[in-house]
Short mmCIF file of C-alpha atoms and ligand atoms in Angstrom, two decimals:
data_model
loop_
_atom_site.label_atom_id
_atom_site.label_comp_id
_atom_site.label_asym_id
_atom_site.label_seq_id
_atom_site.Cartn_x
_atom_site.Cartn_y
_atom_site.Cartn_z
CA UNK G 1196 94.77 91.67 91.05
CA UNK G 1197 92.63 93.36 88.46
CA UNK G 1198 89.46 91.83 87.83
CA UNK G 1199 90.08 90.97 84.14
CA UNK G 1200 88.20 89.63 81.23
CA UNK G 1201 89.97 86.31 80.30
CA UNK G 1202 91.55 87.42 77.45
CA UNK G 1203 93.61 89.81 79.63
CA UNK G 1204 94.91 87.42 81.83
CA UNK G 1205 98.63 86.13 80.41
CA UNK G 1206 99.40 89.81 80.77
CA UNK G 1207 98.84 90.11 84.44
CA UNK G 1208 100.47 86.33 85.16
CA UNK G 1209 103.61 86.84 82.80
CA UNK G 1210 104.56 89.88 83.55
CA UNK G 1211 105.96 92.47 80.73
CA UNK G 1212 108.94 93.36 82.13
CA UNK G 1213 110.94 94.11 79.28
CA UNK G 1214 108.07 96.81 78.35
CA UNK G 1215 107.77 97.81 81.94
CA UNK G 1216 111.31 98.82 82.19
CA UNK G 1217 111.38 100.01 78.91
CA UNK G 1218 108.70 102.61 79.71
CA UNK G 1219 110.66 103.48 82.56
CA UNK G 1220 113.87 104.57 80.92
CA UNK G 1221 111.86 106.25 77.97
CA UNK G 1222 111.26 108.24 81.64
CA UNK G 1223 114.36 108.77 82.62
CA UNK G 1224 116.26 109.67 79.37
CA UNK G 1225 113.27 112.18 78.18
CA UNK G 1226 113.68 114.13 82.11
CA UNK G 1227 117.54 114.07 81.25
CA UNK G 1228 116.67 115.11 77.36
CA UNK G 1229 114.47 118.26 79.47
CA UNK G 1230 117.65 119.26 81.37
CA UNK G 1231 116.74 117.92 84.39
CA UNK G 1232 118.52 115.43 86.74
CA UNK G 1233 116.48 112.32 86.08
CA UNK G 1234 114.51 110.68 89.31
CA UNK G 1235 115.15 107.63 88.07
CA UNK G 1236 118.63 107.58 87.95
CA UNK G 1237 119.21 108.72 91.23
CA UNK G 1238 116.84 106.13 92.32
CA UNK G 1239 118.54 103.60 90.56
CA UNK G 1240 121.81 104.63 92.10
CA UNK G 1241 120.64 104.61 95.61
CA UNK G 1242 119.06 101.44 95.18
CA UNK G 1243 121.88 99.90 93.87
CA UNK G 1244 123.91 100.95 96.68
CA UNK G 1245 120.97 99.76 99.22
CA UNK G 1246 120.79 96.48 97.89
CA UNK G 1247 124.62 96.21 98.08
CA UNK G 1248 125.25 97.46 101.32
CA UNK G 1249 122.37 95.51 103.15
CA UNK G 1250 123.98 92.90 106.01
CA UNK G 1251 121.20 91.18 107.50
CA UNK G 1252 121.78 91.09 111.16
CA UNK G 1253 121.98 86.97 112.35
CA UNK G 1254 119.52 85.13 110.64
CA UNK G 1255 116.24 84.13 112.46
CA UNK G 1256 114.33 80.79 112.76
CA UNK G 1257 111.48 82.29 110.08
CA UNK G 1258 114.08 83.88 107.89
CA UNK G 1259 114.74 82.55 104.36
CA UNK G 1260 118.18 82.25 103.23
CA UNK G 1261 116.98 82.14 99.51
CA UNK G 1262 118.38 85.03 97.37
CA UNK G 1263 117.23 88.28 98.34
CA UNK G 1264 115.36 90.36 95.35
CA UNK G 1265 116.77 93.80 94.93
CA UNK G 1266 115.50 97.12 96.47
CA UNK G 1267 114.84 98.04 92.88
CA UNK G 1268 112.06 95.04 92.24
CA UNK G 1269 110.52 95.41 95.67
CA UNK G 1270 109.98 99.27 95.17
CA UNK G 1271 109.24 99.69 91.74
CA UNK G 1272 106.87 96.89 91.05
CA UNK G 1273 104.15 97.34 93.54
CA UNK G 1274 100.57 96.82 94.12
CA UNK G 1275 99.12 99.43 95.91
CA UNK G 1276 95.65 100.40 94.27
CA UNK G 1277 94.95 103.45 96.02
CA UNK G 1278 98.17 105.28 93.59
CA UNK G 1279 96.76 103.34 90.47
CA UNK G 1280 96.41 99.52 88.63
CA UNK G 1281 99.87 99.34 86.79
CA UNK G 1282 102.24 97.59 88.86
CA UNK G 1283 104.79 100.93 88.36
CA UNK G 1284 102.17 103.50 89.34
CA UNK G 1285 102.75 103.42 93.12
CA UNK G 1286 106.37 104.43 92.60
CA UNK G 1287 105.61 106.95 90.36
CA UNK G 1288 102.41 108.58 92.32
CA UNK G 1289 103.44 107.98 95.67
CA UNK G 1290 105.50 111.41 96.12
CA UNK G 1291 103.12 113.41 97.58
CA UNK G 1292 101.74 110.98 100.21
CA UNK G 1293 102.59 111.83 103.64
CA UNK G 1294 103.13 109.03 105.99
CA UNK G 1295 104.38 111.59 108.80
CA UNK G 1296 103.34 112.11 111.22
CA UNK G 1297 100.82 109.04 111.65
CA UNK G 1298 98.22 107.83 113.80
CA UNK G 1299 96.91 104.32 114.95
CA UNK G 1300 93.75 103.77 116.33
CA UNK G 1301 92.85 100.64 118.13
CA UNK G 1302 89.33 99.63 118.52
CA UNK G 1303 86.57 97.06 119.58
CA UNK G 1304 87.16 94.85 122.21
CA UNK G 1305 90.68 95.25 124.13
CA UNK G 1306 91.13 96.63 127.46
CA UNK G 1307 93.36 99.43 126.01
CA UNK G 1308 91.86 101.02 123.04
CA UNK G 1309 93.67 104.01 122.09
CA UNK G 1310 94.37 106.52 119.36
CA UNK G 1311 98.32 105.74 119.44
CA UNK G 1312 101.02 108.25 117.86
CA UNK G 1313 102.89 105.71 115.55
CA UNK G 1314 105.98 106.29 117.59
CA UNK G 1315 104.35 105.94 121.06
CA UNK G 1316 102.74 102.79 119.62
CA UNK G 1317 106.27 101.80 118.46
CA UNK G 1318 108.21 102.21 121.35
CA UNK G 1319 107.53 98.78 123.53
CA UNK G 1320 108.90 96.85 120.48
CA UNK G 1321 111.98 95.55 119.57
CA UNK G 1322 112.77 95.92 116.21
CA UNK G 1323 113.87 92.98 113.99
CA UNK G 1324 114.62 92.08 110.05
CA UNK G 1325 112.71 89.58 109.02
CA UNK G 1326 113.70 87.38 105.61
CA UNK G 1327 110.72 86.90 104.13
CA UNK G 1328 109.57 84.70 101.02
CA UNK G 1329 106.24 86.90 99.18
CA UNK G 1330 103.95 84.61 97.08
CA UNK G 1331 101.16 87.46 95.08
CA UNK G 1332 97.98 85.87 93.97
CA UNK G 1333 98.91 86.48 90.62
CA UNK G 1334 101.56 84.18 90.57
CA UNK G 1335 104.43 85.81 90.96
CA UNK G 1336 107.13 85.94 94.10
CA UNK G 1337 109.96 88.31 95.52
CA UNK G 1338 112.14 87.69 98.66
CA UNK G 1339 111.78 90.64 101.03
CA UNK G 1340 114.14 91.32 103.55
CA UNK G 1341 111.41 93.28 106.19
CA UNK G 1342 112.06 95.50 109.19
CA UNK G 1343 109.55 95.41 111.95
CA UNK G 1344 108.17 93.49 115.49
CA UNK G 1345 106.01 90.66 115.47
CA UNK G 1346 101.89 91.14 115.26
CA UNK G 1347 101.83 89.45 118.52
CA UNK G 1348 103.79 91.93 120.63
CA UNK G 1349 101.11 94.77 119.60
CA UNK G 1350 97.81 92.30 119.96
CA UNK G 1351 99.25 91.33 123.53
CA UNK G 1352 100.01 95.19 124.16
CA UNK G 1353 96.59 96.19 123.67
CA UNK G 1354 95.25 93.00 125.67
CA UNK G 1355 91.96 91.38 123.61
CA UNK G 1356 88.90 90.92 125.44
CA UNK G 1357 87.79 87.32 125.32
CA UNK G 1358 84.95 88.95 123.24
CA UNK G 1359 87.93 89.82 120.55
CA UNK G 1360 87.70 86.77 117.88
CA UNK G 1361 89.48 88.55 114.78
CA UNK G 1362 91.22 91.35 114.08
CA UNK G 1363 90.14 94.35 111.26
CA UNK G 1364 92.98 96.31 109.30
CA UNK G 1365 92.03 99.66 107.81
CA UNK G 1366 94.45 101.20 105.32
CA UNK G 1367 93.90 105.09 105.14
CA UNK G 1368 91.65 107.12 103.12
CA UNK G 1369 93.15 110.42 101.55
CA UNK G 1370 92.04 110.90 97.59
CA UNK G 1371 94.01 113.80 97.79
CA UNK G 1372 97.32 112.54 97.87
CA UNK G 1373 96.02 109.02 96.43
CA UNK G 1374 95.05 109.40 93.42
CA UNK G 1375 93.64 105.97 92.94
CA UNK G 1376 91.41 106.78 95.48
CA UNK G 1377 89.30 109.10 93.59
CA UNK G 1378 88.22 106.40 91.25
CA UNK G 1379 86.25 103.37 92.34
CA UNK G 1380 88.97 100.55 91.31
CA UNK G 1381 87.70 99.21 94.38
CA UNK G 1382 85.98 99.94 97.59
CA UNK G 1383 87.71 102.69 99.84
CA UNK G 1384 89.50 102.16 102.24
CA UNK G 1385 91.23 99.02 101.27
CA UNK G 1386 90.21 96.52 104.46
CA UNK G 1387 91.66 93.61 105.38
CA UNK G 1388 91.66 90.71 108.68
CA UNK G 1389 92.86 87.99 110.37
CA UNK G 1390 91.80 85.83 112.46
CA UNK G 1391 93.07 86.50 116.40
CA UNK G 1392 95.18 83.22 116.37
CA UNK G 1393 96.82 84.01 112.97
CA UNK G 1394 97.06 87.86 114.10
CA UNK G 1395 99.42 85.67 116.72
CA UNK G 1396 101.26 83.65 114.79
CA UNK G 1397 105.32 84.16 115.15
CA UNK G 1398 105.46 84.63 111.61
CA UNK G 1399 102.55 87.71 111.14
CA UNK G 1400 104.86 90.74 111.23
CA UNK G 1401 103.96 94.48 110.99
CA UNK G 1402 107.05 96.05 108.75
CA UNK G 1403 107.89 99.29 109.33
CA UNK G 1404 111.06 99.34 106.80
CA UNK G 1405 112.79 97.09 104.24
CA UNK G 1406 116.55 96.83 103.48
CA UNK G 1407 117.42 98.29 106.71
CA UNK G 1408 115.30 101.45 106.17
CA UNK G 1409 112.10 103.25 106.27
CA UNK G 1410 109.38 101.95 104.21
CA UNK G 1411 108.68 103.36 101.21
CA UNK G 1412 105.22 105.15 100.65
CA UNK G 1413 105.08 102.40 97.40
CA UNK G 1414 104.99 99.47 99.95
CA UNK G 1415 102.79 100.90 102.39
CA UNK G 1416 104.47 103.76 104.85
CA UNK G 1417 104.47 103.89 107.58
CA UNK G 1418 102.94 100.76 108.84
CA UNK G 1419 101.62 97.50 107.14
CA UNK G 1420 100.94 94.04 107.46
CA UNK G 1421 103.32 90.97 106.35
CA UNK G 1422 101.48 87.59 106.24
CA UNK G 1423 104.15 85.19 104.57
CA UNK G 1424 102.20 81.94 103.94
CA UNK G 1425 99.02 84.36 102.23
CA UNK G 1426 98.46 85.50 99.14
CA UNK G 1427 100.11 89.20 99.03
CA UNK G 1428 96.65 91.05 99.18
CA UNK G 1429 96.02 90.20 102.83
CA UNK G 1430 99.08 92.25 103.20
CA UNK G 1431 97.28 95.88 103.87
CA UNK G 1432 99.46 98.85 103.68
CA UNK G 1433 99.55 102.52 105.63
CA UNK G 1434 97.45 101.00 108.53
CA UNK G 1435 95.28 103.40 110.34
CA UNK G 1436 92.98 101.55 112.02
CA UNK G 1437 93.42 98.19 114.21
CA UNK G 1438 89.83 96.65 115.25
CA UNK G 1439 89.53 93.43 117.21
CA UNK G 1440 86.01 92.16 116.45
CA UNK G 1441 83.83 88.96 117.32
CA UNK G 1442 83.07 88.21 113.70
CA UNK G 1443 85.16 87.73 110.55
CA UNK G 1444 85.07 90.89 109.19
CA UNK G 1445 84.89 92.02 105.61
CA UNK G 1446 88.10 92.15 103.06
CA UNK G 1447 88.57 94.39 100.13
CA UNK G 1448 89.46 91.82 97.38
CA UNK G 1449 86.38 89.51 98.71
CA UNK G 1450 84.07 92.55 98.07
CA UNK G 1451 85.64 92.93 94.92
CA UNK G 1452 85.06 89.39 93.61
CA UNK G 1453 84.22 86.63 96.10
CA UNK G 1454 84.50 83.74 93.68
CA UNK G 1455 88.19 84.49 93.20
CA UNK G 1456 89.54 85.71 97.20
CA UNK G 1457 88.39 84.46 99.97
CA UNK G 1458 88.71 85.13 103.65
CA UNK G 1459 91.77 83.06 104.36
CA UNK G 1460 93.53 83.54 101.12
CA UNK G 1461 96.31 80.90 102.35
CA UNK G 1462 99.17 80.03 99.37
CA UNK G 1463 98.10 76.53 98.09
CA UNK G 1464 99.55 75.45 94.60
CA UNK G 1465 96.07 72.57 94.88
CA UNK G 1466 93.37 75.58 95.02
CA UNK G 1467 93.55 76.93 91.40
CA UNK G 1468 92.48 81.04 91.20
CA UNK G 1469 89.33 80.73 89.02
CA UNK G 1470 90.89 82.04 85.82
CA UNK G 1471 94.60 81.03 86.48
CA UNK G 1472 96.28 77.82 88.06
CA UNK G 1473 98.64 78.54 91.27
CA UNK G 1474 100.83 75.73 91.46
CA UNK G 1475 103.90 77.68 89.77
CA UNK G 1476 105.02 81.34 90.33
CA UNK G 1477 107.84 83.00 88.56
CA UNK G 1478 110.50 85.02 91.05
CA UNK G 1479 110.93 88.53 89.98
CA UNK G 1480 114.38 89.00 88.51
CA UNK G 1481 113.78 84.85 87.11
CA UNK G 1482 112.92 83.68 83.83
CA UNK G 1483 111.86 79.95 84.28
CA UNK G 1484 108.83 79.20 86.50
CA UNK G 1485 109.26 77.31 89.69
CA UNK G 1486 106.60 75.15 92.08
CA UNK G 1487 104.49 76.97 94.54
CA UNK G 1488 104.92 75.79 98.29
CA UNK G 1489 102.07 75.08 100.53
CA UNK G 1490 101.48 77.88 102.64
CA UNK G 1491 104.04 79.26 100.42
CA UNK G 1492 106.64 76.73 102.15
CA UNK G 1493 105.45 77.77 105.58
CA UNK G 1494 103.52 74.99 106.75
CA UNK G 1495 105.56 73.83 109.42
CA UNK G 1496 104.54 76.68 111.49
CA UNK G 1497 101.01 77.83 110.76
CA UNK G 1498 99.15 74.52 108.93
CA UNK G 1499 98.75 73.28 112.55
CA UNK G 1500 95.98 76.88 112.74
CA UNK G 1501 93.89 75.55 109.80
CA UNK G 1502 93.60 71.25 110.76
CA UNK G 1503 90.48 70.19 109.90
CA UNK G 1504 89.13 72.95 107.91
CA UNK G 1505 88.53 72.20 104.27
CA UNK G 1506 90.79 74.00 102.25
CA UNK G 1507 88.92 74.08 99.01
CA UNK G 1508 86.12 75.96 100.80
CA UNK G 1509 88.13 78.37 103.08
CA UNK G 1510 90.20 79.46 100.12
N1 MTE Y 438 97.12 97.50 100.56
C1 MTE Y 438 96.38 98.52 100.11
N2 MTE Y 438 95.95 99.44 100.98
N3 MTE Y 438 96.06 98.67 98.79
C2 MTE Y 438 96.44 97.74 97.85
O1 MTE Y 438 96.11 97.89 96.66
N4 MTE Y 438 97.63 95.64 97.44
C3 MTE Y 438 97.90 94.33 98.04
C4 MTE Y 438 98.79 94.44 99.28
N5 MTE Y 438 98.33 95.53 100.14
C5 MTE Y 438 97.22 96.62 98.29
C6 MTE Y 438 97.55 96.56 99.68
C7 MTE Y 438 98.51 93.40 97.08
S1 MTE Y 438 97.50 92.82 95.85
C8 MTE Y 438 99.81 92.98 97.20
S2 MTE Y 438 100.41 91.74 96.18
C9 MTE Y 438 100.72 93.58 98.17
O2 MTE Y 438 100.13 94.66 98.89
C10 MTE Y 438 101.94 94.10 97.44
O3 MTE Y 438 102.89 94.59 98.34
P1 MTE Y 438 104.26 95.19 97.76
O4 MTE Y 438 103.90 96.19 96.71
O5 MTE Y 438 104.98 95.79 98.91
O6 MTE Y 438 105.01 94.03 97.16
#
């Protein structure tokens, strides 16, 4: 998600793995060398054991039954600006963030606006796993087994005025235990939104966990949004703010560079990124490249939201 010079670019696409997890046991075997018990070993061990023991509950009609990518991938190879650009830095700067205890405030036009305690705002919804396929705009996928209630459930909670047109995500803003956020890698807070029918769709989902348990602070604790059939940006971690507005409000990666993300930011292998095609991604954990789906093979149940728009312009 950087915005790169072109020479820079096979580095984000194709990412270095092997030097990626070389750098990480260089980690782990100079904290043992210093006599210490290394953090990356336990956290290997643990999320071994996670990604073992996980037994999804009955599978649902959005659920993918494609192979599931470990709890090691989805928490050590994150984008999450506000703890640094390298796709490691989250895990490793994330420590001190503190996602407890947490506040939601909902805003604009709804008959029930309302500073919420996370767990007050929690306690209406049913809890499900969701088994999700992940497309990131810079071409590369993961499967993602979430925990969470459906989008809809909270936006029919806090009852929309008819005034209430789109809906405005605000991650939160706290340079001093996000380091990122201290330097301008982008505009602070990270913002995101939907529009109110897509903030409705069955498949929006607002994960509180993965594998069965808590989110980590790397993928967004406490609270964040899961789009499936978007580009992985629209997905905006630690949610503070929840602001249903009349028009379509503002989104981090648009400030950042409008040519290259737009608004709807919908997974379409036919609308190339300006400085990289999208119609193959590679799986983390894979070696050989595979097709991107439309909507990121989603279509059946939100192209329907987007007939008759052009999709070249609303990219
Ligand atoms: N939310 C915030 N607040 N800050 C970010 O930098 N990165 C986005 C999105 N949400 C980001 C964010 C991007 S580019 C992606 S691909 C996904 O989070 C990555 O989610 P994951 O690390 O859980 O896979």
């Amino acid at each position: 998600m950087l915005i790169k010079r072109k020479d820079d670019i096979k580095s984000s696409e194709i990412t270095p793995e092997h030097l990626y997890y070389n750098r990480r046991e260089w980690i782990r075997m100079a904290s043992v060398a210093m006599g210490g018990m290394a953090v990356g070993s336990i956290m290997s061990e643990n999320a071994l054991a996670l990604t073992q023991d996980y037994k999804p509950k009955a599978k649902g009609p959005y659920d993918t039954d494609e192979k599931l990518n470990s709890y090691k991938d989805i928490t050590t190879y994150n984008n999450y600006y506000e703890f640094g650009t390298d796709k490691s830095d989250p895990v490793e700067n994330s420590g001190s963030f503190k996602p407890k205890p947490w506040t939601v405030a909902v805003e604009g036009h709804v008959k029930k606006p309302a500073v919420y305690n996370l767990e007050d705002l929690l306690k209406p919804f049913k809890m499900e796993d969701r088994i999700y396929r992940m497309r990131c705009v810079e071409a590369w996928s993961m499967v993602i087994p979430w925990m969470g209630f459906p989008l809809a459930d909270l936006v029919k909670k806090v009852e929309p005025t008819s005034r209430a047109k789109y809906v405005a995500f605000e991650t939160v803003f706290r340079p001093a235990e996000m380091p990122g956020q201290k330097r301008p890698f982008l505009k602070w807070p990270y913002v995101e939104g939907l529009r109110l029918d897509e903030a409705m769709n069955p498949l929006s989902f607002m994960a509180t966990g993965l594998y069965g348990k808590e989110l980590p602070n790397q993928n967004g604790a406490p609270l964040r949004l899961v789009t499936p059939w978007k580009y992985g940006f629209k997905g905006i971690k630690s949610i503070i703010k929840i602001k249903f507005v009349q028009d379509e409000p503002p989104t981090t990666w648009n400030i950042a560079a409008p040519d290259e993300y737009g608004f709807y930011s919908n997974v379409n292998p036919e609308v190339d990124h300006p400085r990289w095609t999208q119609k193959t991604e590679r799986r983390i954990g894979e070696f050989r490249k595979r097709p991107t789906l439309m909507f990121n093979g989603y279509a059946e149940h939100v192209a329907g939201m987007y007939a008759g728009m052009d999709m070249k312009k609303n990219y």
